[in-house]
Amino acid sequence: MIVFEKPEFLNESAQRTELIEKLLDIGAALSSAQDLGGLLNLILSKSREITYSDAGSVYLVDHSDDTSKLLFKVAQNASKPRLSFKEFALPLTDKSLAGYVAITGQSLNLSDAYDLPPGVPYQLDTSFDRDINYRTCSVMVLPMQNRQGETIGVLQLINRKIKADAVLTAENAWELTQQYSEWEERIIRSLASQAAISIERNQLQDSIEHLFEGFVKASVQVIEARDPCTYGHSERVAALTVRLSQEVNGVSSGWMRSIYFNNRQVQEIRYAALLHDFGKIGVPEAVLTKQKKLYPSQLEIIRHRFALAQRTLEMECVQSKYKYLLEHSAYRKHPDEEPECAQCQQIEQLDKTLAEAKTKLAEYWEVLIEANEPHILAEEPIAQLRELARQTYRDIDGAIKPLLTSEEMVQLMVSRGNLTPEERLAIESHVTHTYEFLNQIPWTKDLKDVPSIAYGHHEKLDGTGYPRGLKQSEIPIQAQLMTIADIYDALTAGDRPYKRALRTDAAIEILRQESARNKINADLLELFEHRRVFNVLGHNLDAKTESA
């Protein structure tokens, strides 16, 4: 039987076809790699696979400060698989192999890294070999250059093995390795250029992420600068919402078992939570920071009005005394005129009337101050306010005017909280302002729902929320998560001067009442409570003290 062997050129052709297919696969893999660490490991492992390299490393050039340096990012060694390598920085000089290539942009292809040509500035750092009992023989070091020809990194391959599965030791390395061929150098140099583009794209993506992260943080600072009373609210709501979304991922039964938020979706939720109140920038600052029912400027005007009313009473009393004394002088013209004691009694009566009027005015002021607080008004203060509304005083021009204007009375008669219906609408408009602002941002595909998530954080399951009155099926689940976080933080925050911070158990009880009335999602609230999501803020359900 005659056996025909394949011609050598056919074997070589098949190898090159296989290599081209590998390069195409590598290109696709490089394009899809997300994080920088994974990308660098992929570049190194594929380069080693193509060239039968036993080991290798990747360096990145860093110009972030005044001193340029090389960052040792990734290392691999097939013969020493249990070794761990840590990232470190090297001075960017031509004294090392990688530094020389990074500075000059020239490749190095060495048959023996211990036996270098005379006169070269670089040398091998043999301490690595001594530390791990290894022997570096053949080395190929190539620059990774971007489209502009700038070297952004260095790829270093070590020990081109004769057989791919060979395990090298310090003793057999020289026998089982060979120098890299020119053809391999061309292939890997091409791959290094492709890798450089992928690295640069990845770094650009990271820069965009950092830029947007900075933008979000700056936006939160803008919100908090306009409303210092809610300092930290956005970050706390984001922390609670993200934690609750992660707990949802762990549910394996019920309707939530089909819900899973990947890392990008969690980031989407986080951005929506951080920016959910950005629309407050469109709310008048006086309304946004209002702590009482009356604005400070209004209360000051009313105080002056009360002072003027008192001064007018005093002046009128003096005038009455003067007029009386003129008409009833101690020098009586007729025997039947009143004696001096009768005059004294009349003067005392005028003083008594003035004192009673001043006392009543002071009582009205106390009623006003009490009614100005943002708590629920009882029937008695309401009746007293109505009486106060009927009181008048004489202005400096002699005109009779009310002690309180109709607008001031409307504000003081607010039965719950400190906002009039018009002011509440102004506050509620922040949700629409938020949506309109966020909708202007060209979000990437995986963050496109940020505006709609933020838009729904004040909606209620029964349709009584705002601004659109959505029902449960219309509210994004991410927004339902945020609603619970938002209400919880509003109840427990200790930085609101117009209300007391509630204990965790008291806040949870209020949330339960809201879920019983079909306002918020009962299942999500149960998860929030049982998985102690509030612990992310350092809150403890068992705490017994109530902060002021």
XYZ file of C-alpha atoms in Angstrom:
548
model
C 0.000 0.000 0.000
C 1.357 3.332 -1.012
C 0.848 6.304 1.370
C 0.970 9.767 -0.146
C 2.049 12.504 2.226
C 0.583 16.012 1.894
C 2.970 18.398 0.202
C 4.616 20.772 2.690
C 3.174 23.857 0.944
C -0.351 22.474 1.545
C 0.375 22.071 5.286
C 1.721 25.624 5.390
C -1.338 26.900 3.534
C -3.659 25.171 5.994
C -1.714 26.658 8.897
C -1.970 30.124 7.453
C -5.701 29.689 6.820
C -6.122 28.579 10.420
C -4.070 31.576 11.575
C -6.208 33.988 9.544
C -9.336 32.493 11.115
C -7.785 32.919 14.562
C -6.907 36.530 13.823
C -10.477 37.203 12.706
C -11.760 35.620 15.922
C -9.293 37.674 17.942
C -10.447 40.865 16.211
C -14.050 40.101 17.067
C -13.104 39.279 20.662
C -11.114 42.505 21.025
C -14.082 44.505 19.762
C -16.444 42.978 22.291
C -14.175 43.142 25.370
C -15.616 45.514 27.995
C -13.218 46.087 30.893
C -9.558 47.018 30.419
C -8.191 44.160 32.525
C -10.094 41.561 30.524
C -9.000 43.197 27.268
C -5.298 43.157 28.190
C -5.461 39.530 29.317
C -7.182 38.643 26.046
C -4.520 40.412 23.976
C -1.737 38.617 25.812
C -3.312 35.155 25.820
C -4.149 35.266 22.090
C -0.687 36.541 21.178
C 0.855 33.727 23.197
C -1.480 31.187 21.614
C -0.527 32.176 18.079
C 3.221 32.172 18.769
C 3.471 29.242 21.237
C 4.820 31.702 23.807
C 5.254 30.309 27.311
C 4.925 33.691 29.046
C 4.400 37.341 28.431
C 3.341 40.698 29.840
C 1.603 43.908 28.839
C 2.629 47.426 29.811
C 0.732 50.666 29.321
C 2.355 54.060 28.918
C 1.090 56.559 31.488
C 1.413 60.317 30.966
C -1.120 61.283 33.655
C 1.341 63.396 35.646
C 4.613 65.232 35.122
C 6.641 62.009 35.160
C 5.873 59.538 32.367
C 5.998 55.908 33.396
C 5.265 52.349 32.342
C 2.507 50.499 34.133
C 3.043 46.745 34.437
C -0.582 45.662 33.969
C -0.811 41.971 33.051
C 1.480 38.923 33.124
C 0.963 35.273 32.217
C 3.199 32.197 32.487
C 2.004 28.764 31.342
C 4.833 26.911 33.095
C 4.221 28.792 36.369
C 0.409 29.006 36.407
C 0.087 29.575 40.155
C 2.173 32.716 40.204
C 0.329 35.942 40.930
C 1.441 39.276 39.531
C 0.626 42.706 40.921
C 0.452 45.913 38.981
C 3.363 48.306 39.502
C 4.956 51.312 37.833
C 8.364 51.587 36.154
C 10.238 54.717 35.122
C 9.887 55.283 31.381
C 13.553 54.979 30.364
C 15.419 53.044 27.694
C 17.172 50.935 30.362
C 14.527 48.187 30.252
C 13.371 46.199 27.239
C 9.797 47.505 27.473
C 10.955 51.065 28.162
C 13.248 51.058 25.129
C 10.445 49.869 22.844
C 7.980 52.362 24.310
C 10.366 55.286 23.747
C 11.718 54.339 20.302
C 8.691 52.560 18.837
C 11.051 49.844 17.545
C 10.506 46.123 18.051
C 12.989 43.803 19.756
C 13.362 40.182 18.684
C 16.014 38.527 20.869
C 17.153 34.912 20.658
C 18.619 35.058 24.181
C 17.694 37.912 26.512
C 20.773 37.131 28.639
C 23.130 37.616 25.673
C 22.424 41.097 24.275
C 24.280 42.871 21.477
C 27.090 45.145 22.695
C 26.348 48.828 23.123
C 22.564 48.602 23.599
C 21.129 50.723 26.436
C 18.618 48.160 27.624
C 19.038 45.001 29.641
C 16.867 42.232 31.053
C 15.862 42.430 34.697
C 16.928 38.912 35.696
C 15.561 39.242 39.229
C 12.208 37.884 38.024
C 13.858 34.685 36.821
C 15.740 34.258 40.086
C 12.624 34.816 42.175
C 10.546 32.185 40.365
C 13.334 29.798 39.279
C 12.805 30.481 35.587
C 14.963 31.065 32.514
C 14.047 33.702 29.948
C 15.468 32.822 26.550
C 13.808 34.193 23.408
C 11.950 37.473 23.791
C 9.874 39.568 21.410
C 8.862 43.054 22.517
C 6.555 45.135 20.328
C 5.018 48.607 20.606
C 1.241 48.939 20.611
C 0.629 52.064 18.562
C -2.617 53.902 17.857
C -3.734 55.431 14.557
C -1.585 58.492 15.195
C 1.540 56.350 15.588
C 1.764 57.044 19.328
C 2.927 54.169 21.499
C 0.298 53.604 24.179
C 1.577 50.255 25.405
C 4.092 47.438 25.012
C 3.469 43.748 24.380
C 6.239 41.432 25.559
C 6.298 37.714 24.629
C 8.723 35.339 26.303
C 10.094 31.925 25.284
C 8.779 30.829 21.908
C 8.280 27.099 22.564
C 9.007 24.426 19.980
C 5.869 22.562 21.094
C 2.785 24.346 22.381
C 2.282 21.973 25.326
C 5.901 22.030 26.559
C 6.430 22.902 30.224
C 9.589 24.898 30.737
C 11.997 24.813 33.651
C 15.163 26.743 34.293
C 17.074 23.650 33.119
C 15.252 22.755 29.866
C 14.197 26.206 28.641
C 17.081 26.604 26.225
C 16.424 23.204 24.603
C 12.645 23.660 24.237
C 12.574 27.221 22.889
C 13.589 29.023 19.732
C 13.766 32.557 18.401
C 10.603 34.225 17.081
C 10.479 34.268 13.279
C 10.175 37.440 11.227
C 6.788 36.209 10.026
C 5.571 35.862 13.628
C 6.905 39.324 14.378
C 4.921 40.818 11.486
C 1.747 39.011 12.555
C 2.036 40.022 16.210
C 2.995 43.590 15.323
C -0.211 43.806 13.290
C -2.146 42.300 16.167
C -0.482 44.756 18.568
C -1.701 47.672 16.454
C -5.225 46.275 16.470
C -4.937 45.773 20.222
C -3.790 49.382 20.653
C -6.931 50.611 18.937
C -9.059 48.427 21.222
C -7.192 49.668 24.301
C -7.600 53.268 23.220
C -11.309 52.689 22.589
C -11.624 51.095 26.011
C -9.767 53.975 27.658
C -11.970 56.430 25.803
C -15.042 54.570 27.066
C -13.657 54.759 30.596
C -13.005 58.467 30.140
C -16.583 58.984 28.991
C -17.828 57.022 32.005
C -15.673 59.123 34.354
C -16.777 62.296 32.601
C -20.431 61.389 32.963
C -19.908 60.278 36.550
C -18.429 63.697 37.239
C -21.345 65.360 35.482
C -23.841 63.427 37.614
C -22.010 64.308 40.833
C -21.845 67.970 39.809
C -25.581 67.896 39.049
C -26.295 66.472 42.501
C -24.191 69.243 44.054
C -26.229 71.819 42.144
C -29.455 70.350 43.572
C -28.090 70.319 47.101
C -26.733 73.852 46.778
C -30.270 75.071 46.005
C -31.809 73.036 48.826
C -29.220 72.456 51.585
C -31.912 70.924 53.816
C -31.866 67.789 51.658
C -28.067 67.404 51.568
C -27.125 63.793 50.787
C -30.694 62.783 49.865
C -29.896 61.856 46.257
C -26.922 59.681 47.219
C -28.910 57.928 49.942
C -31.842 57.244 47.612
C -29.413 55.905 44.996
C -27.734 53.615 47.548
C -31.097 52.274 48.766
C -32.485 51.784 45.259
C -29.393 50.004 43.970
C -29.327 47.719 47.004
C -33.033 46.895 46.599
C -32.532 46.129 42.888
C -29.716 43.741 43.811
C -32.007 42.025 46.321
C -34.613 41.616 43.572
C -31.967 39.748 41.558
C -31.777 37.165 44.340
C -35.510 36.368 44.436
C -36.187 32.856 43.098
C -39.962 32.625 43.551
C -43.086 34.623 42.782
C -43.429 37.246 40.087
C -40.002 38.740 40.875
C -38.109 35.589 39.898
C -38.279 36.633 36.224
C -36.695 40.030 36.938
C -32.942 40.431 36.750
C -30.943 43.633 36.477
C -27.492 43.262 34.903
C -24.620 45.571 35.806
C -25.501 48.173 33.202
C -29.155 48.166 34.247
C -28.117 48.653 37.867
C -25.982 51.585 36.718
C -29.008 52.925 34.849
C -31.059 52.703 38.058
C -28.278 54.423 40.003
C -28.078 57.358 37.573
C -31.871 57.756 37.594
C -31.879 57.785 41.405
C -29.002 60.248 41.658
C -30.730 62.619 39.232
C -34.359 62.057 40.253
C -34.634 65.483 41.909
C -32.578 67.498 39.422
C -35.746 69.254 38.244
C -35.786 71.140 41.537
C -33.454 73.551 39.812
C -36.564 74.821 37.986
C -38.560 75.381 41.188
C -38.472 78.899 42.748
C -35.905 78.820 45.528
C -38.240 80.444 48.051
C -40.760 77.628 47.582
C -38.077 74.942 47.491
C -36.492 75.981 50.789
C -39.710 77.011 52.541
C -39.704 75.775 56.149
C -42.823 77.439 57.623
C -46.196 78.351 56.185
C -45.153 81.988 55.832
C -41.945 83.052 54.145
C -39.437 84.808 56.465
C -39.942 88.101 54.633
C -43.702 87.829 55.090
C -43.372 87.153 58.810
C -41.097 90.152 59.182
C -43.634 92.412 57.441
C -46.425 91.084 59.687
C -44.246 91.674 62.751
C -43.799 95.308 61.725
C -47.538 95.507 61.111
C -48.276 94.241 64.634
C -45.719 96.686 66.055
C -47.349 99.526 64.142
C -50.795 98.440 65.361
C -49.521 98.497 68.959
C -47.843 101.858 68.467
C -51.081 103.209 67.001
C -53.053 101.959 70.019
C -50.582 103.664 72.339
C -50.722 106.885 70.357
C -54.513 106.856 70.286
C -54.546 106.287 74.058
C -52.266 109.295 74.598
C -54.403 111.392 72.303
C -57.534 110.348 74.198
C -55.915 111.287 77.508
C -54.782 114.633 76.165
C -58.191 115.407 74.753
C -59.882 114.422 77.998
C -57.554 116.527 80.085
C -58.116 119.535 77.873
C -61.838 119.158 78.244
C -61.695 118.347 81.991
C -58.941 120.560 83.349
C -58.126 120.643 87.047
C -59.017 124.340 86.938
C -62.777 123.914 86.760
C -64.758 126.765 85.295
C -68.072 125.608 86.762
C -68.886 124.115 90.173
C -70.647 121.141 88.671
C -67.523 119.913 86.766
C -65.910 116.554 87.770
C -63.419 116.495 90.624
C -59.777 115.426 90.087
C -60.406 111.889 91.382
C -62.979 111.357 88.663
C -60.375 112.440 86.075
C -57.904 109.902 87.483
C -60.434 107.131 87.136
C -61.021 108.052 83.505
C -57.257 108.057 82.797
C -56.905 104.665 84.482
C -59.728 103.300 82.370
C -57.955 104.443 79.208
C -54.743 102.753 80.400
C -56.659 99.574 81.201
C -58.290 99.546 77.776
C -54.866 99.987 76.154
C -53.355 97.163 78.226
C -56.198 94.814 77.270
C -55.789 95.687 73.588
C -52.022 95.082 73.758
C -52.577 91.770 75.546
C -55.049 90.700 72.877
C -52.595 91.734 70.162
C -49.866 89.628 71.822
C -52.257 86.663 71.987
C -52.987 87.041 68.280
C -49.237 87.045 67.607
C -48.814 83.788 69.542
C -51.697 82.262 67.575
C -50.008 83.345 64.353
C -46.618 81.942 65.380
C -48.205 78.617 66.341
C -50.246 78.436 63.140
C -47.097 79.163 61.129
C -45.609 75.790 62.095
C -46.041 73.042 59.451
C -48.141 70.682 61.549
C -51.758 69.611 61.389
C -54.077 72.414 62.514
C -56.681 71.624 65.184
C -60.135 73.233 65.322
C -59.239 75.741 68.056
C -56.306 77.383 66.208
C -58.466 77.532 63.080
C -61.204 79.401 64.991
C -58.609 81.756 66.476
C -57.148 82.385 63.021
C -60.580 83.274 61.692
C -60.992 85.741 64.551
C -57.567 87.172 63.795
C -58.538 87.548 60.138
C -61.222 90.036 61.208
C -58.820 92.297 63.123
C -57.772 95.649 61.696
C -55.330 98.461 62.535
C -54.911 102.090 61.564
C -51.964 102.601 59.192
C -49.691 105.650 59.297
C -51.833 107.300 56.633
C -54.916 106.839 58.801
C -56.423 104.103 56.623
C -57.993 101.077 58.302
C -56.314 97.879 57.105
C -56.487 94.167 58.066
C -53.764 92.781 60.322
C -53.395 89.841 57.921
C -53.911 89.903 54.172
C -56.045 87.290 52.446
C -52.923 85.698 50.929
C -51.298 85.368 54.350
C -54.455 83.849 55.773
C -54.567 81.258 52.972
C -51.006 80.247 53.840
C -51.648 80.063 57.583
C -54.847 78.053 57.089
C -52.964 75.206 55.337
C -54.203 72.256 57.376
C -51.247 69.931 56.811
C -47.642 70.734 56.017
C -46.485 74.183 54.987
C -47.364 74.516 51.293
C -50.402 76.032 49.639
C -51.930 74.098 46.709
C -50.150 76.431 44.265
C -46.808 75.988 46.027
C -47.279 72.227 46.128
C -47.872 72.211 42.370
C -44.641 74.181 41.950
C -42.770 71.569 44.008
C -44.402 68.687 42.136
C -43.363 70.250 38.838
C -39.778 69.224 39.626
C -40.565 65.727 38.311
C -41.519 67.086 34.899
C -38.506 69.421 34.908
C -36.301 66.410 35.711
C -37.721 64.399 32.823
C -37.393 67.271 30.347
C -33.785 67.814 31.390
C -32.801 64.135 31.314
C -34.582 63.628 28.005
C -32.203 66.125 26.382
C -29.185 63.936 27.145
C -28.155 61.539 24.328
C -28.051 58.443 26.526
C -26.341 55.311 25.304
C -28.563 52.350 24.477
C -27.993 50.669 27.833
C -28.904 53.848 29.751
C -31.800 55.031 27.601
C -34.451 54.454 30.319
C -32.906 56.832 32.868
C -35.426 59.629 32.052
C -38.522 57.388 32.278
C -37.337 55.768 35.536
C -36.801 59.155 37.178
C -40.117 60.398 35.721
C -42.072 57.775 37.656
C -40.691 58.084 41.177
C -43.737 60.020 42.513
C -46.376 57.893 40.798
C -48.605 55.665 42.960
C -49.935 52.215 42.066
C -53.561 53.341 42.389
C -53.111 56.262 39.993
C -53.141 59.013 42.646
C -49.495 59.974 42.165
C -48.064 62.725 39.996
C -47.378 64.121 37.473
C -49.182 61.710 35.119
C -51.371 59.670 37.466
C -50.010 56.348 36.167
C -51.340 52.980 37.351
C -49.133 50.073 38.515
C -48.782 48.420 35.100
C -47.607 51.725 33.605
C -44.931 52.487 36.213
C -41.465 51.018 35.495
C -40.436 48.507 38.160
C -37.217 50.493 38.618
C -39.293 53.571 39.488
C -41.320 51.511 41.982
C -38.059 50.564 43.693
C -37.011 54.196 43.842
C -40.365 55.314 45.275
C -39.849 53.146 48.360
C -36.274 54.395 48.778
C -37.334 58.016 48.310
C -40.149 57.865 50.882
C -37.999 55.981 53.393
C -35.197 58.532 53.231
C -37.613 61.466 53.447
C -39.058 59.960 56.643
C -35.757 59.080 58.316
C -33.537 61.972 57.193
C -32.310 64.023 60.128
C -31.445 67.138 58.127
C -34.947 68.563 57.674
C -35.460 71.548 60.050
C -39.234 71.469 59.560
C -39.778 67.900 60.812
C -38.363 65.256 63.108
C -36.473 62.246 61.774
C -38.348 59.004 62.358
C -36.881 55.753 63.632
C -36.537 52.984 61.081
C -39.414 51.000 62.565
C -41.708 54.048 62.479
C -40.776 54.735 58.854
C -41.397 51.096 57.910
C -44.826 51.268 59.578
C -45.764 54.309 57.472
C -44.559 52.503 54.345
C -46.722 49.511 55.311
C -49.729 51.809 55.551
C -48.919 53.148 52.099
C -48.706 49.629 50.658
C -52.000 48.651 52.359
C -53.638 51.591 50.545
C -52.142 50.350 47.239
C -49.824 53.331 46.939
C -46.514 51.450 46.807
C -45.543 47.889 45.882
C -46.172 45.611 48.887
C -43.859 42.827 47.652
C -40.974 45.213 47.097
C -41.574 46.753 50.517
C -41.524 43.310 52.120
C -38.196 42.620 50.395
C -36.930 46.047 51.513
C -37.828 45.233 55.125
C -36.897 41.549 55.364
C -33.594 41.940 53.531
C -32.867 45.041 55.674
C -31.996 47.158 52.678
C -31.902 50.194 54.988
C -28.709 48.803 56.535
C -26.866 50.256 53.557
C -27.350 53.631 55.291
C -26.263 52.265 58.654
C -29.842 52.232 59.945
C -30.966 49.601 62.428
C -34.549 48.390 62.690
C -33.978 47.543 66.354
C -32.843 51.061 67.304
C -35.019 52.524 70.048
C -33.843 56.117 70.046
C -35.497 58.733 67.913
C -33.306 61.492 66.543
C -34.583 65.031 66.675
